PDB file of C-alpha atoms in Angstrom:
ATOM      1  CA  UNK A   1       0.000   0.000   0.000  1.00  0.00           C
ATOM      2  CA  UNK A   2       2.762   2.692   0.507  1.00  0.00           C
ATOM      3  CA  UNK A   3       1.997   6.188   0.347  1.00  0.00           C
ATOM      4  CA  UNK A   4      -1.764   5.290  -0.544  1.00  0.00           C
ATOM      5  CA  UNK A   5      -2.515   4.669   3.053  1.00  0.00           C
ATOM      6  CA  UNK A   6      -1.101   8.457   4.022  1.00  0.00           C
ATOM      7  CA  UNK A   7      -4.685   9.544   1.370  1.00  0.00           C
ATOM      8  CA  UNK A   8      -6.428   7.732   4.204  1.00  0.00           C
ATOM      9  CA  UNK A   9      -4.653   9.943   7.395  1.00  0.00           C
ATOM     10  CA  UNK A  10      -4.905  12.991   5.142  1.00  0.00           C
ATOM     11  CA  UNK A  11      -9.090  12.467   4.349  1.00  0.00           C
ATOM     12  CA  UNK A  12      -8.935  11.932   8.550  1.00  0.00           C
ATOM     13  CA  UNK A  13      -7.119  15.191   9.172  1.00  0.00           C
ATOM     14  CA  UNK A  14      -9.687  16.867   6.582  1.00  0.00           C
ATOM     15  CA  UNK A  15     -12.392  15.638   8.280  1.00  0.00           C
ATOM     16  CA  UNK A  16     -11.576  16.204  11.852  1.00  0.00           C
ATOM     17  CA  UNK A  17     -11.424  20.652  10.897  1.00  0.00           C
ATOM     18  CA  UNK A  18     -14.058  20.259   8.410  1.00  0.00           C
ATOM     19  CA  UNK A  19     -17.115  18.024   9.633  1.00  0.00           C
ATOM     20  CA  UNK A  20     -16.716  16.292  12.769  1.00  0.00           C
ATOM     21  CA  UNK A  21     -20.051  14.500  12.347  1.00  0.00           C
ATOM     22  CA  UNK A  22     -18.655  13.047   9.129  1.00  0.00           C
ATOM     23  CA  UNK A  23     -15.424  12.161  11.504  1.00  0.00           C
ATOM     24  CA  UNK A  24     -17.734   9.741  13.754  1.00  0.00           C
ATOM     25  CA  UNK A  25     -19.484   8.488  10.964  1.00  0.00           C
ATOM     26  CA  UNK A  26     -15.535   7.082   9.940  1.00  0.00           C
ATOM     27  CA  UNK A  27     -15.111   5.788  13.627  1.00  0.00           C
ATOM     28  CA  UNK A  28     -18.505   4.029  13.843  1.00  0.00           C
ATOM     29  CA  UNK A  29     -17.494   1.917  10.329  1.00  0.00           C
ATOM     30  CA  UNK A  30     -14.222   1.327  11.468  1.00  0.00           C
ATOM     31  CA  UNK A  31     -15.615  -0.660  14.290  1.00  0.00           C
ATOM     32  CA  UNK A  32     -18.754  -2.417  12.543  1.00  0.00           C
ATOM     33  CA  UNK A  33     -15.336  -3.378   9.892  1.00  0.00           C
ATOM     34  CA  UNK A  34     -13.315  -4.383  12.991  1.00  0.00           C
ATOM     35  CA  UNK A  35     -15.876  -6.326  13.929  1.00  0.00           C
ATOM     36  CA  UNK A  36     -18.054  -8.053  10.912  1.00  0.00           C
ATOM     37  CA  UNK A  37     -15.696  -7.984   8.306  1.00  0.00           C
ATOM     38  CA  UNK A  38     -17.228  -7.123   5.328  1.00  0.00           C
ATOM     39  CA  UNK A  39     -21.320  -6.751   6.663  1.00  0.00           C
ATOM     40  CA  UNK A  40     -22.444  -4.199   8.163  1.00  0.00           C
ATOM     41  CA  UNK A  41     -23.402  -0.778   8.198  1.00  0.00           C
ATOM     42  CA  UNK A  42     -22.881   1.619   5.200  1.00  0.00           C
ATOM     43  CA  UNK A  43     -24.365  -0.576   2.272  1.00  0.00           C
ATOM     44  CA  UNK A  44     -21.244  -2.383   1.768  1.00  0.00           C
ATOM     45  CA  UNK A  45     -19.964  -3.622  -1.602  1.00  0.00           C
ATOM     46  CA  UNK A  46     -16.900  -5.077  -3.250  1.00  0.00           C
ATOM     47  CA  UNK A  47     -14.914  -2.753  -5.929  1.00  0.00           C
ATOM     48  CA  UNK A  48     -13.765  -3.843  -9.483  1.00  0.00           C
ATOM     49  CA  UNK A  49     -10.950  -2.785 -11.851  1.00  0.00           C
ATOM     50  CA  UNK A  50      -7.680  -1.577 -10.185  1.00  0.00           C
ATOM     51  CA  UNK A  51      -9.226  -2.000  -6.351  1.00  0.00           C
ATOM     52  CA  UNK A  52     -10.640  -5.271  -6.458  1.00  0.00           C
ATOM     53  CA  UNK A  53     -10.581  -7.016  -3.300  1.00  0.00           C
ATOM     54  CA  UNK A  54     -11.193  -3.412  -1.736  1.00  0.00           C
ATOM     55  CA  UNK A  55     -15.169  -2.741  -0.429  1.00  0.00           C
ATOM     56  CA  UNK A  56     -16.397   0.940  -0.095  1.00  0.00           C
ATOM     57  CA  UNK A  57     -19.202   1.754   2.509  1.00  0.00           C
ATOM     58  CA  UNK A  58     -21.051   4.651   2.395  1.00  0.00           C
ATOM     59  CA  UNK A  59     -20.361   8.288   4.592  1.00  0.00           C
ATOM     60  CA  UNK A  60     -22.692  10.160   2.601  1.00  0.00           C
ATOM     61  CA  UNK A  61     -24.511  10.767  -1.028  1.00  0.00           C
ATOM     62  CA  UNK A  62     -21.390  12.105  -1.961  1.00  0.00           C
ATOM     63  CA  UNK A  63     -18.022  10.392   0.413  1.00  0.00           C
ATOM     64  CA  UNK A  64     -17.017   6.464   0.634  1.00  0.00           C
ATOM     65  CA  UNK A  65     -15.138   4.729   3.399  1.00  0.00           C
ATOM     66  CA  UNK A  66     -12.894   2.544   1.112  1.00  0.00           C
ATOM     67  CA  UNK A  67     -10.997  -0.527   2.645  1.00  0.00           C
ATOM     68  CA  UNK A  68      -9.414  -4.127   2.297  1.00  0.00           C
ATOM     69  CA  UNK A  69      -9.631  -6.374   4.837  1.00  0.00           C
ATOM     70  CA  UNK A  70      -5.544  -8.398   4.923  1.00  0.00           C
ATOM     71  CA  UNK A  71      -4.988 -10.988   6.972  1.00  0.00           C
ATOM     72  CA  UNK A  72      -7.487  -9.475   9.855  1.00  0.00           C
ATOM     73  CA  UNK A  73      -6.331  -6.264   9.694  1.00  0.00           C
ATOM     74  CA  UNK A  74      -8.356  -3.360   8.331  1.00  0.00           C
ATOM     75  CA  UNK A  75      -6.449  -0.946   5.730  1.00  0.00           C
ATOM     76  CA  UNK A  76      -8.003   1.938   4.703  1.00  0.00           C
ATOM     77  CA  UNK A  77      -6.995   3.558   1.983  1.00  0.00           C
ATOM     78  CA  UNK A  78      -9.379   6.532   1.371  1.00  0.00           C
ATOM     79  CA  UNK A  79     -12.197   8.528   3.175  1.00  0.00           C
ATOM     80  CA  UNK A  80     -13.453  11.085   0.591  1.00  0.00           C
ATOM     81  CA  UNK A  81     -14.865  11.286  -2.468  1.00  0.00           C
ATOM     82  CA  UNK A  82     -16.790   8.643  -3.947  1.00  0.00           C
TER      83      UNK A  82
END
């Protein structure tokens, strides 16, 4: 993952000045990821192309919580944008 997963702290960072509400939204997926894998909260569904094996879940009309699940840990590689 590299540098992608410093999009991830950066779309954090955004959100904590911008729109906290947003900012728990991210914390409450987190967990429900952490803890039921790929069900769950936020309409969840698997990506194609380039980010297969990554699943977005929805923050709003407009922002997606997208992450791969490796080995039991949770990556997440972005937090904005769709």
């Amino acid at each position: 993952m590299g540098n992608k997963a410093n999009y991830a702290w950066l779309d954090s960072v955004y959100w904590q000045t911008e729109d906290r509400k947003t900012l728990k939204k991210i914390n409450q997926l987190f967990k429900d990821i952490s803890r039921n894998g790929n069900r769950g909260i936020g309409k969840p569904e698997p990506l194609t192309g380039n980010l297969s094996g990554f699943w977005s879940r929805r923050l709003d009309k407009q922002n997606r919580l997208v992450y791969k699940i490796d080995d039991g840990a949770v990556m997440i590689l972005s937090c904005r944008y769709h």
